Each structure stands twice: as C-alpha cells, then as structure tokens.
XYZ file of N, CA and C in Angstrom:
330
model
N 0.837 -1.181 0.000
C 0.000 0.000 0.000
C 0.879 1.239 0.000
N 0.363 1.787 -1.052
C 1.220 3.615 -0.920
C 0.545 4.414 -0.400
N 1.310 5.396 0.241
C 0.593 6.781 0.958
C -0.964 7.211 0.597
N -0.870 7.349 -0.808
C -2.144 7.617 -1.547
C -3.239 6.667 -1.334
N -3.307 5.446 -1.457
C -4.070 4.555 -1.021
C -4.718 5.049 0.393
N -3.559 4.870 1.721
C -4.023 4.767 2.970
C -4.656 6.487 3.029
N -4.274 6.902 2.541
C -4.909 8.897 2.726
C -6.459 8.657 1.883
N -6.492 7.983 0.823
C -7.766 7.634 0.111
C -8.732 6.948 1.236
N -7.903 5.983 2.062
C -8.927 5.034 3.302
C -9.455 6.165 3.823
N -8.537 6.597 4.445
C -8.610 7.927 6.017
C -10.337 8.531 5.453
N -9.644 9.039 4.427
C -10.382 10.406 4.353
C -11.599 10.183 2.925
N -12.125 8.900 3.171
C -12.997 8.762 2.269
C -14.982 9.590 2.172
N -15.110 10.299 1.515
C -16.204 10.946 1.797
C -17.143 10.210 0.699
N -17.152 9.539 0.224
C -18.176 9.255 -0.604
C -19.597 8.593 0.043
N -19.372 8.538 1.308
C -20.833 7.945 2.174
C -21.027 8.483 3.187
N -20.964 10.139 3.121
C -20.883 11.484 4.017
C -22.390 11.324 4.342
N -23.330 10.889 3.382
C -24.693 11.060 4.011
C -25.370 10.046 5.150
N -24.314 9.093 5.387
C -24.821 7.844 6.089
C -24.661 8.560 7.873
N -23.612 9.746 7.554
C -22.716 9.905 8.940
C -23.995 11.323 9.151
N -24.813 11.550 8.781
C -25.960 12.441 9.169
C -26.541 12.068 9.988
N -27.009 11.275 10.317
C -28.363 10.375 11.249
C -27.016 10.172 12.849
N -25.789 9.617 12.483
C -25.058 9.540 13.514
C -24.420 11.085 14.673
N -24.780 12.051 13.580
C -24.088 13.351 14.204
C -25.539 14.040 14.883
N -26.793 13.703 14.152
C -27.925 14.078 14.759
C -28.194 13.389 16.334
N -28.430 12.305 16.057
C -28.457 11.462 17.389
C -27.035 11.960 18.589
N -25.818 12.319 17.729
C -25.092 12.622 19.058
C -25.082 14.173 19.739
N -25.813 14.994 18.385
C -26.291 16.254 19.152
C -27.003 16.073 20.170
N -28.095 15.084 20.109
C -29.349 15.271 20.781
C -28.715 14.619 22.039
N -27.869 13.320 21.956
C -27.423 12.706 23.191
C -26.406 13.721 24.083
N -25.832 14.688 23.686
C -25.290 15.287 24.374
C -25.824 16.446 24.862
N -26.807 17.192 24.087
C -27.676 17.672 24.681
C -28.488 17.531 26.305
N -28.890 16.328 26.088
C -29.492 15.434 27.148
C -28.174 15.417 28.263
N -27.751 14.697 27.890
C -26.332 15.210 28.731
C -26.191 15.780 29.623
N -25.852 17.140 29.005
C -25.235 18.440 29.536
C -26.793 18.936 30.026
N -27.796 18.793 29.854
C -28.810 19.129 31.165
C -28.896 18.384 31.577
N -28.502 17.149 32.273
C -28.760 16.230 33.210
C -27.739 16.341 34.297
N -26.923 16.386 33.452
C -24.910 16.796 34.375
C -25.304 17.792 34.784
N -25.684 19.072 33.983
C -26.269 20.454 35.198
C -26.820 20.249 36.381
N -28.043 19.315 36.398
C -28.440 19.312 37.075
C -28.187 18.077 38.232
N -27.961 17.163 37.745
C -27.153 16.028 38.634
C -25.718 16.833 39.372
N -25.093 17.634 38.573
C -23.959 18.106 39.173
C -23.949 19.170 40.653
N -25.037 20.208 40.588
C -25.373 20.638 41.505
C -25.431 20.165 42.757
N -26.799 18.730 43.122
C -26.355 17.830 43.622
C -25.221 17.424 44.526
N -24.444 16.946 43.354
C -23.340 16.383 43.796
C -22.427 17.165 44.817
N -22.015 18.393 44.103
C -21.533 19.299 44.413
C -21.724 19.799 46.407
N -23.051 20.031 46.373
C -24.240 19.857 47.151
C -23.562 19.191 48.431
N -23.574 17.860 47.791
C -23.629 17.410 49.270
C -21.981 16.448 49.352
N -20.994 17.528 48.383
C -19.487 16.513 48.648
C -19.385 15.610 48.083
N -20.088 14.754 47.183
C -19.629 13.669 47.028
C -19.549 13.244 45.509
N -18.122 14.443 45.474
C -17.051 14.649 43.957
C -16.714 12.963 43.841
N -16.133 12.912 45.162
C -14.954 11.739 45.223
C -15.627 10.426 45.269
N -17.172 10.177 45.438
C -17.484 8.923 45.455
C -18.015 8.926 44.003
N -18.774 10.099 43.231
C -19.134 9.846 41.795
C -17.558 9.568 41.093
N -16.615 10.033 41.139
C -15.546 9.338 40.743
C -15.106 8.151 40.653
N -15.309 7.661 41.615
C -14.628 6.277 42.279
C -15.536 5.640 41.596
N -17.097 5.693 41.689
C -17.878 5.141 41.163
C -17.671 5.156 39.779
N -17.443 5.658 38.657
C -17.528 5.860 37.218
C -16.100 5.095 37.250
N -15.047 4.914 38.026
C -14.020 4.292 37.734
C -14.038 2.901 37.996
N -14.801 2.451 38.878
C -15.214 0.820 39.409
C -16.281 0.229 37.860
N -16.632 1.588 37.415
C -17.276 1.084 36.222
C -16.867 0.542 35.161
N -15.674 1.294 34.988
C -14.968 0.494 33.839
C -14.027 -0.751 34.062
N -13.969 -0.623 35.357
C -13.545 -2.152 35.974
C -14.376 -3.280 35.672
N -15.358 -3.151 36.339
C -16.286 -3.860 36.065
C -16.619 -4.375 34.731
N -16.899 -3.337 33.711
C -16.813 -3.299 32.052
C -15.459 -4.375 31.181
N -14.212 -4.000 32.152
C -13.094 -4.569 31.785
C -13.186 -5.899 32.282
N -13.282 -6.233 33.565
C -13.273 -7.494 33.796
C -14.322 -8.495 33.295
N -15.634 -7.931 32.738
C -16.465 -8.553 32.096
C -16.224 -9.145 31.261
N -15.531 -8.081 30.250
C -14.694 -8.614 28.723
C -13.334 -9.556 28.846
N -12.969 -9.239 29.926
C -11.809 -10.454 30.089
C -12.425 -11.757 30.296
N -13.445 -11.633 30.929
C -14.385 -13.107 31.490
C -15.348 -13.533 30.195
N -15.287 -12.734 28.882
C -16.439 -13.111 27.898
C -17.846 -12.999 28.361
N -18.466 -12.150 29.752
C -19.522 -11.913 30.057
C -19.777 -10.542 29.160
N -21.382 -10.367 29.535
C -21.632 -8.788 28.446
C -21.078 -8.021 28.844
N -20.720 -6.972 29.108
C -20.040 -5.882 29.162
C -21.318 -4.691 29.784
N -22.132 -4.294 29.449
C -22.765 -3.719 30.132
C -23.622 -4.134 31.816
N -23.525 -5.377 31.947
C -23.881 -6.134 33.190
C -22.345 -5.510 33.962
N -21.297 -6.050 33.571
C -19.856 -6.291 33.880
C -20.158 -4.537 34.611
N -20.582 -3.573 34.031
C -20.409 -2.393 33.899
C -21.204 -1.662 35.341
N -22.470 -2.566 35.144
C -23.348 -2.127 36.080
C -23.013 -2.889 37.344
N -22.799 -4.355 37.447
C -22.204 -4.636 38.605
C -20.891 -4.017 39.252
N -20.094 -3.387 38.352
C -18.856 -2.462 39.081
C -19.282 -1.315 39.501
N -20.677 -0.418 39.128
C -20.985 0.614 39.813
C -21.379 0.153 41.022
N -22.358 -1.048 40.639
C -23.543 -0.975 42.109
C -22.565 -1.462 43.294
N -21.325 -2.375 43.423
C -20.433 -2.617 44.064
C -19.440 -1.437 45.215
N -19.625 -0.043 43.954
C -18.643 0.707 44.413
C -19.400 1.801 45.131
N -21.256 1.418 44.924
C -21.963 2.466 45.614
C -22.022 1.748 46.930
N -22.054 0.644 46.797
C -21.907 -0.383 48.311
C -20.732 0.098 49.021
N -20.227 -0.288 48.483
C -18.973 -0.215 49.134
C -18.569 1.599 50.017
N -19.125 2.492 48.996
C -18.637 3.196 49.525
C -19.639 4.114 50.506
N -21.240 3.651 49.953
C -22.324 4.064 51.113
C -22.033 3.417 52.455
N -21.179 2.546 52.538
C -20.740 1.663 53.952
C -19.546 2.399 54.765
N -18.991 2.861 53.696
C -18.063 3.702 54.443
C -18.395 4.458 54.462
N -19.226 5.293 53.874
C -20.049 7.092 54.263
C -20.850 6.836 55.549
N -21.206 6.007 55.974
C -22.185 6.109 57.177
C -20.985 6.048 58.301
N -19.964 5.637 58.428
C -19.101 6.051 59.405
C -18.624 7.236 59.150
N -18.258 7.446 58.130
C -17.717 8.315 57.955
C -18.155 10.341 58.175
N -19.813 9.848 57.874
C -20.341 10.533 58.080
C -20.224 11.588 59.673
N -20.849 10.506 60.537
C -20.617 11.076 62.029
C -19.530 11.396 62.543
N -18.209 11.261 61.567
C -16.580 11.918 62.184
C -16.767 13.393 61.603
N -16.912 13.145 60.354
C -16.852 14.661 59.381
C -17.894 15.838 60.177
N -18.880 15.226 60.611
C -20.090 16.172 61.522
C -19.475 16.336 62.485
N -18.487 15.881 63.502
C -18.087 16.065 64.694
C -17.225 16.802 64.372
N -16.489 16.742 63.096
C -15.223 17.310 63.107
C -16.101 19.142 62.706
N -16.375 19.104 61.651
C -17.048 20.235 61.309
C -18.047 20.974 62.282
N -18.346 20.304 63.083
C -18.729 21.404 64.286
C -17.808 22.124 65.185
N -17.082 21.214 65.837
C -15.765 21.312 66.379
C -14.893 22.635 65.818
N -14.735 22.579 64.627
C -13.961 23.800 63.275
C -14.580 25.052 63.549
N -16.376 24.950 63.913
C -17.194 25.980 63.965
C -16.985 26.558 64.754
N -16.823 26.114 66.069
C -16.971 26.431 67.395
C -16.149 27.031 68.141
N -14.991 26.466 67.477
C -13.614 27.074 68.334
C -12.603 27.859 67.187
C-alpha cells in the first residue's frame, strides 16, 4: 500500500450522508447530557460527594473490563462495578459521616 491509497482510506467521503443520522443522534445525546450533568452536578456538588461519583464511574470500567476479560456482556460487567462501588462506599459514608459532623462542628466552634 502507498501513501495515496491509505490517505484515500482515512479520508474517504463518498458515504458522508450515512454519517448524518449519527451526528444528529449525538447532538441530541449530548444535549441530554449536559442538562442532566447540570443538574445532577449541583447535587453532587451539594452534598461533597465529587470523590465517590468518581470512584464510582471508575469501578465502572472495571467492572466493564473485567467482564470482557471473562467473555460476560459488558454492560452487566459495567453495572455490577458501579452498584459494588456504591456499596462499598455508602458503607463507608455512614461512618464516615458522624466523624466529618463532629469534626465540622468542632472547626465551627472554636
């Protein structure tokens, strides 16, 4: 294969109209999106818990990954690594909770 060939692959436009229906649907999905994140983000913001939606979206792709290593679906794989990491870490927020309140009054007070 010469240059010309692989630049002919890259940059082939002759089925530009197929990629219409795909750029519509991802307007609209990101649309949806970005008002849901507005408003989910507030929330979050809200009540601290940057660091567990993190952790959580990252146990996700664990989950996702280890699925595909195991030949299970991948979106199960995906959802069992969230719901794991909301366990996991709603178990540690309930202790955690009543230190951060003690501590943050404590901060207030004196």
């Amino acid at each position: 294969m010469d240059l010309g060939s692989i630049l002919h692959t890259i940059f082939n436009f002759e089925n530009y109209g197929e990629l219409l229906a795909l750029v519509q649907n991802s307007i609209w999905a990101g649309a949806v999106l970005g008002l849901l994140g507005g408003l989910i983000g507030t929330f979050v913001m809200k009540r601290d818990l940057a660091f567990a939606v993190h952790g959580i979206s990252e146990l996700s792709f664990a989950g996702a990954s280890f699925a595909l290593l195991i030949g299970a679906d991948i979106i199960f794989g995906s959802l069992a690594g969230s719901v794991a990491a909301a366990l996991l870490l709603g178990l540690m927020g309930v202790r955690a909770r009543t230190r951060t309140r003690s501590l943050a009054s404590s901060c207030r007070s004196g």
